[in-house]
Amino acid sequence: MGESMERLYNAAASMGVSVVERYLPGQQRGRYIHVKRRIILNARLQGRQKAHTLGHELGHAHHGHEHDDCPGSVIGIRQERKADEFAAQLLINTYDYEVTERMYGPHVPTLAIQLGVTAPMIYAWQSMQRRHLQERSQQWPGRRF
């Protein structure tokens, strides 16, 4: 088990969430069942996709999300964003990201490969960083960050 997966399984244990692997139908990669505090990962997943999915489902657990039966709803979209951002915080180290971006440039697929995550994790991390930067600049007008 890689370092990222070990970190994710430890996070699950500390949150009181069990993780099981099962073959899920269709394109389903994972699911969080709030009433059981259980994450089900598709047993077909490997590597970066498995880490992304586990981190994402841990985000749902962290935020106490119930399953949304309307995936395109505003609430559903917001829950998915929050889950991805939680996963990005678990999987991407700020220093590693900055060094990697200096070395390889801003190309998202390259950053994802170099950091051992998926491209959607990079997008979630970047979005979160931009929002934090905007919040700081509003708190400290006239100061450059």
C-alpha atoms as a PDB file:
ATOM      1  CA  MET A   1       0.000   0.000   0.000  1.00  0.00           C
ATOM      2  CA  GLY A   2       1.358   3.394  -0.983  1.00  0.00           C
ATOM      3  CA  GLU A   3       1.922   6.321   1.360  1.00  0.00           C
ATOM      4  CA  SER A   4      -1.193   8.155   0.132  1.00  0.00           C
ATOM      5  CA  MET A   5      -3.439   5.142   0.617  1.00  0.00           C
ATOM      6  CA  GLU A   6      -2.028   4.506   4.069  1.00  0.00           C
ATOM      7  CA  ARG A   7      -2.708   8.153   5.004  1.00  0.00           C
ATOM      8  CA  LEU A   8      -6.285   7.823   3.695  1.00  0.00           C
ATOM      9  CA  TYR A   9      -6.979   4.563   5.554  1.00  0.00           C
ATOM     10  CA  ASN A  10      -5.591   6.140   8.754  1.00  0.00           C
ATOM     11  CA  ALA A  11      -7.861   9.158   8.226  1.00  0.00           C
ATOM     12  CA  ALA A  12     -10.843   6.837   7.787  1.00  0.00           C
ATOM     13  CA  ALA A  13      -9.989   4.978  10.993  1.00  0.00           C
ATOM     14  CA  SER A  14      -9.595   8.223  12.949  1.00  0.00           C
ATOM     15  CA  MET A  15     -13.008   9.360  11.655  1.00  0.00           C
ATOM     16  CA  GLY A  16     -14.639   6.063  12.657  1.00  0.00           C
ATOM     17  CA  VAL A  17     -15.371   5.189   9.028  1.00  0.00           C
ATOM     18  CA  SER A  18     -14.949   1.646   7.737  1.00  0.00           C
ATOM     19  CA  VAL A  19     -13.745   1.018   4.188  1.00  0.00           C
ATOM     20  CA  VAL A  20     -14.658  -2.061   2.163  1.00  0.00           C
ATOM     21  CA  GLU A  21     -14.065  -3.018  -1.440  1.00  0.00           C
ATOM     22  CA  ARG A  22     -16.819  -4.522  -3.569  1.00  0.00           C
ATOM     23  CA  TYR A  23     -17.543  -4.740  -7.256  1.00  0.00           C
ATOM     24  CA  LEU A  24     -19.956  -1.887  -7.924  1.00  0.00           C
ATOM     25  CA  PRO A  25     -22.249  -1.703 -10.946  1.00  0.00           C
ATOM     26  CA  GLY A  26     -21.568   0.442 -13.991  1.00  0.00           C
ATOM     27  CA  GLN A  27     -19.169   3.334 -13.684  1.00  0.00           C
ATOM     28  CA  GLN A  28     -19.686   3.753  -9.932  1.00  0.00           C
ATOM     29  CA  ARG A  29     -16.307   4.246  -8.243  1.00  0.00           C
ATOM     30  CA  GLY A  30     -17.395   4.546  -4.647  1.00  0.00           C
ATOM     31  CA  ARG A  31     -20.143   5.408  -2.237  1.00  0.00           C
ATOM     32  CA  TYR A  32     -20.391   6.728   1.307  1.00  0.00           C
ATOM     33  CA  ILE A  33     -23.209   5.348   3.454  1.00  0.00           C
ATOM     34  CA  HIS A  34     -23.680   7.860   6.240  1.00  0.00           C
ATOM     35  CA  VAL A  35     -25.937   5.788   8.530  1.00  0.00           C
ATOM     36  CA  LYS A  36     -23.329   2.982   8.569  1.00  0.00           C
ATOM     37  CA  ARG A  37     -20.269   5.279   8.465  1.00  0.00           C
ATOM     38  CA  ARG A  38     -18.984   3.051   5.649  1.00  0.00           C
ATOM     39  CA  ILE A  39     -17.234   3.720   2.376  1.00  0.00           C
ATOM     40  CA  ILE A  40     -17.579   1.194  -0.400  1.00  0.00           C
ATOM     41  CA  LEU A  41     -14.845   1.366  -3.037  1.00  0.00           C
ATOM     42  CA  ASN A  42     -15.169  -0.336  -6.394  1.00  0.00           C
ATOM     43  CA  ALA A  43     -12.747  -3.267  -6.297  1.00  0.00           C
ATOM     44  CA  ARG A  44     -11.778  -2.513  -9.923  1.00  0.00           C
ATOM     45  CA  LEU A  45     -10.076   0.766  -8.942  1.00  0.00           C
ATOM     46  CA  GLN A  46      -6.312   1.024  -8.790  1.00  0.00           C
ATOM     47  CA  GLY A  47      -3.656   3.601  -8.010  1.00  0.00           C
ATOM     48  CA  ARG A  48      -4.492   7.265  -8.347  1.00  0.00           C
ATOM     49  CA  GLN A  49      -8.176   6.609  -9.106  1.00  0.00           C
ATOM     50  CA  LYS A  50      -8.556   4.566  -5.920  1.00  0.00           C
ATOM     51  CA  ALA A  51      -6.862   7.274  -3.811  1.00  0.00           C
ATOM     52  CA  HIS A  52      -9.027   9.967  -5.429  1.00  0.00           C
ATOM     53  CA  THR A  53     -12.218   8.021  -4.738  1.00  0.00           C
ATOM     54  CA  LEU A  54     -11.348   7.145  -1.144  1.00  0.00           C
ATOM     55  CA  GLY A  55     -10.344  10.748  -0.414  1.00  0.00           C
ATOM     56  CA  HIS A  56     -13.530  12.028  -2.043  1.00  0.00           C
ATOM     57  CA  GLU A  57     -15.757   9.660  -0.055  1.00  0.00           C
ATOM     58  CA  LEU A  58     -13.910  10.638   3.139  1.00  0.00           C
ATOM     59  CA  GLY A  59     -14.865  14.204   2.268  1.00  0.00           C
ATOM     60  CA  HIS A  60     -18.523  13.181   2.260  1.00  0.00           C
ATOM     61  CA  ALA A  61     -18.007  11.489   5.640  1.00  0.00           C
ATOM     62  CA  HIS A  62     -16.204  14.536   7.073  1.00  0.00           C
ATOM     63  CA  HIS A  63     -19.003  16.870   6.016  1.00  0.00           C
ATOM     64  CA  GLY A  64     -21.777  14.437   7.033  1.00  0.00           C
ATOM     65  CA  HIS A  65     -23.280  14.307   3.558  1.00  0.00           C
ATOM     66  CA  GLU A  66     -26.244  12.071   2.944  1.00  0.00           C
ATOM     67  CA  HIS A  67     -26.537  10.543  -0.512  1.00  0.00           C
ATOM     68  CA  ASP A  68     -28.111  13.068  -2.900  1.00  0.00           C
ATOM     69  CA  ASP A  69     -30.648  11.493  -5.244  1.00  0.00           C
ATOM     70  CA  CYS A  70     -30.503  14.565  -7.497  1.00  0.00           C
ATOM     71  CA  PRO A  71     -26.847  14.662  -8.659  1.00  0.00           C
ATOM     72  CA  GLY A  72     -27.318  17.842 -10.718  1.00  0.00           C
ATOM     73  CA  SER A  73     -28.910  19.818  -7.895  1.00  0.00           C
ATOM     74  CA  VAL A  74     -27.176  22.832  -6.373  1.00  0.00           C
ATOM     75  CA  ILE A  75     -26.802  20.956  -3.090  1.00  0.00           C
ATOM     76  CA  GLY A  76     -25.400  17.901  -4.878  1.00  0.00           C
ATOM     77  CA  ILE A  77     -22.877  19.968  -6.831  1.00  0.00           C
ATOM     78  CA  ARG A  78     -21.780  21.784  -3.671  1.00  0.00           C
ATOM     79  CA  GLN A  79     -21.374  18.474  -1.808  1.00  0.00           C
ATOM     80  CA  GLU A  80     -19.248  17.047  -4.631  1.00  0.00           C
ATOM     81  CA  ARG A  81     -17.017  20.145  -4.648  1.00  0.00           C
ATOM     82  CA  LYS A  82     -16.556  20.014  -0.877  1.00  0.00           C
ATOM     83  CA  ALA A  83     -15.752  16.282  -1.023  1.00  0.00           C
ATOM     84  CA  ASP A  84     -13.160  16.836  -3.780  1.00  0.00           C
ATOM     85  CA  GLU A  85     -11.565  19.725  -1.898  1.00  0.00           C
ATOM     86  CA  PHE A  86     -11.337  17.631   1.266  1.00  0.00           C
ATOM     87  CA  ALA A  87      -9.643  14.887  -0.748  1.00  0.00           C
ATOM     88  CA  ALA A  88      -7.250  17.401  -2.318  1.00  0.00           C
ATOM     89  CA  GLN A  89      -6.206  18.589   1.146  1.00  0.00           C
ATOM     90  CA  LEU A  90      -5.452  15.002   2.148  1.00  0.00           C
ATOM     91  CA  LEU A  91      -3.605  14.099  -1.040  1.00  0.00           C
ATOM     92  CA  ILE A  92      -1.719  17.250  -2.104  1.00  0.00           C
ATOM     93  CA  ASN A  93       1.032  18.878  -0.079  1.00  0.00           C
ATOM     94  CA  THR A  94       1.330  22.628  -0.763  1.00  0.00           C
ATOM     95  CA  TYR A  95       5.132  22.586  -0.885  1.00  0.00           C
ATOM     96  CA  ASP A  96       5.195  19.577  -3.238  1.00  0.00           C
ATOM     97  CA  TYR A  97       2.655  21.252  -5.506  1.00  0.00           C
ATOM     98  CA  GLU A  98       4.632  24.495  -5.689  1.00  0.00           C
ATOM     99  CA  VAL A  99       7.916  22.708  -6.421  1.00  0.00           C
ATOM    100  CA  THR A 100       6.282  20.484  -9.036  1.00  0.00           C
ATOM    101  CA  GLU A 101       4.635  23.436 -10.759  1.00  0.00           C
ATOM    102  CA  ARG A 102       7.980  25.289 -10.889  1.00  0.00           C
ATOM    103  CA  MET A 103       9.657  22.230 -12.374  1.00  0.00           C
ATOM    104  CA  TYR A 104       6.998  21.175 -14.890  1.00  0.00           C
ATOM    105  CA  GLY A 105       4.823  24.244 -15.436  1.00  0.00           C
ATOM    106  CA  PRO A 106       1.060  24.585 -14.986  1.00  0.00           C
ATOM    107  CA  HIS A 107      -0.004  21.676 -17.231  1.00  0.00           C
ATOM    108  CA  VAL A 108      -2.631  19.897 -15.087  1.00  0.00           C
ATOM    109  CA  PRO A 109      -2.200  16.317 -16.401  1.00  0.00           C
ATOM    110  CA  THR A 110       1.561  16.555 -15.853  1.00  0.00           C
ATOM    111  CA  LEU A 111       1.099  17.950 -12.336  1.00  0.00           C
ATOM    112  CA  ALA A 112      -1.342  15.141 -11.556  1.00  0.00           C
ATOM    113  CA  ILE A 113       1.052  12.433 -12.706  1.00  0.00           C
ATOM    114  CA  GLN A 114       4.018  13.957 -10.884  1.00  0.00           C
ATOM    115  CA  LEU A 115       2.031  14.366  -7.644  1.00  0.00           C
ATOM    116  CA  GLY A 116       0.408  10.923  -7.900  1.00  0.00           C
ATOM    117  CA  VAL A 117      -3.170  12.234  -8.013  1.00  0.00           C
ATOM    118  CA  THR A 118      -5.861  12.689 -10.653  1.00  0.00           C
ATOM    119  CA  ALA A 119      -6.440  15.827 -12.730  1.00  0.00           C
ATOM    120  CA  PRO A 120      -9.748  16.576 -10.935  1.00  0.00           C
ATOM    121  CA  MET A 121      -7.798  16.638  -7.647  1.00  0.00           C
ATOM    122  CA  ILE A 122      -5.470  19.265  -9.130  1.00  0.00           C
ATOM    123  CA  TYR A 123      -8.452  21.355 -10.257  1.00  0.00           C
ATOM    124  CA  ALA A 124     -10.069  21.062  -6.808  1.00  0.00           C
ATOM    125  CA  TRP A 125      -6.821  22.056  -5.089  1.00  0.00           C
ATOM    126  CA  GLN A 126      -6.301  25.040  -7.418  1.00  0.00           C
ATOM    127  CA  SER A 127      -9.888  26.216  -6.919  1.00  0.00           C
ATOM    128  CA  MET A 128      -9.499  25.990  -3.158  1.00  0.00           C
ATOM    129  CA  GLN A 129      -6.204  27.891  -3.246  1.00  0.00           C
ATOM    130  CA  ARG A 130      -7.715  30.675  -5.386  1.00  0.00           C
ATOM    131  CA  ARG A 131     -10.643  31.022  -2.997  1.00  0.00           C
ATOM    132  CA  HIS A 132      -8.335  31.196   0.032  1.00  0.00           C
ATOM    133  CA  LEU A 133      -6.231  33.819  -1.730  1.00  0.00           C
ATOM    134  CA  GLN A 134      -9.329  35.920  -2.446  1.00  0.00           C
ATOM    135  CA  GLU A 135     -10.443  35.624   1.177  1.00  0.00           C
ATOM    136  CA  ARG A 136      -7.037  36.741   2.437  1.00  0.00           C
ATOM    137  CA  SER A 137      -6.894  39.674   0.016  1.00  0.00           C
ATOM    138  CA  GLN A 138     -10.329  40.822   1.219  1.00  0.00           C
ATOM    139  CA  GLN A 139      -9.150  40.639   4.830  1.00  0.00           C
ATOM    140  CA  TRP A 140      -5.990  42.622   4.026  1.00  0.00           C
ATOM    141  CA  PRO A 141      -6.847  45.157   1.303  1.00  0.00           C
ATOM    142  CA  GLY A 142      -3.853  46.601  -0.480  1.00  0.00           C
ATOM    143  CA  ARG A 143      -1.584  43.704   0.477  1.00  0.00           C
ATOM    144  CA  ARG A 144      -0.243  41.376  -2.221  1.00  0.00           C
ATOM    145  CA  PHE A 145      -0.287  37.618  -1.659  1.00  0.00           C
END
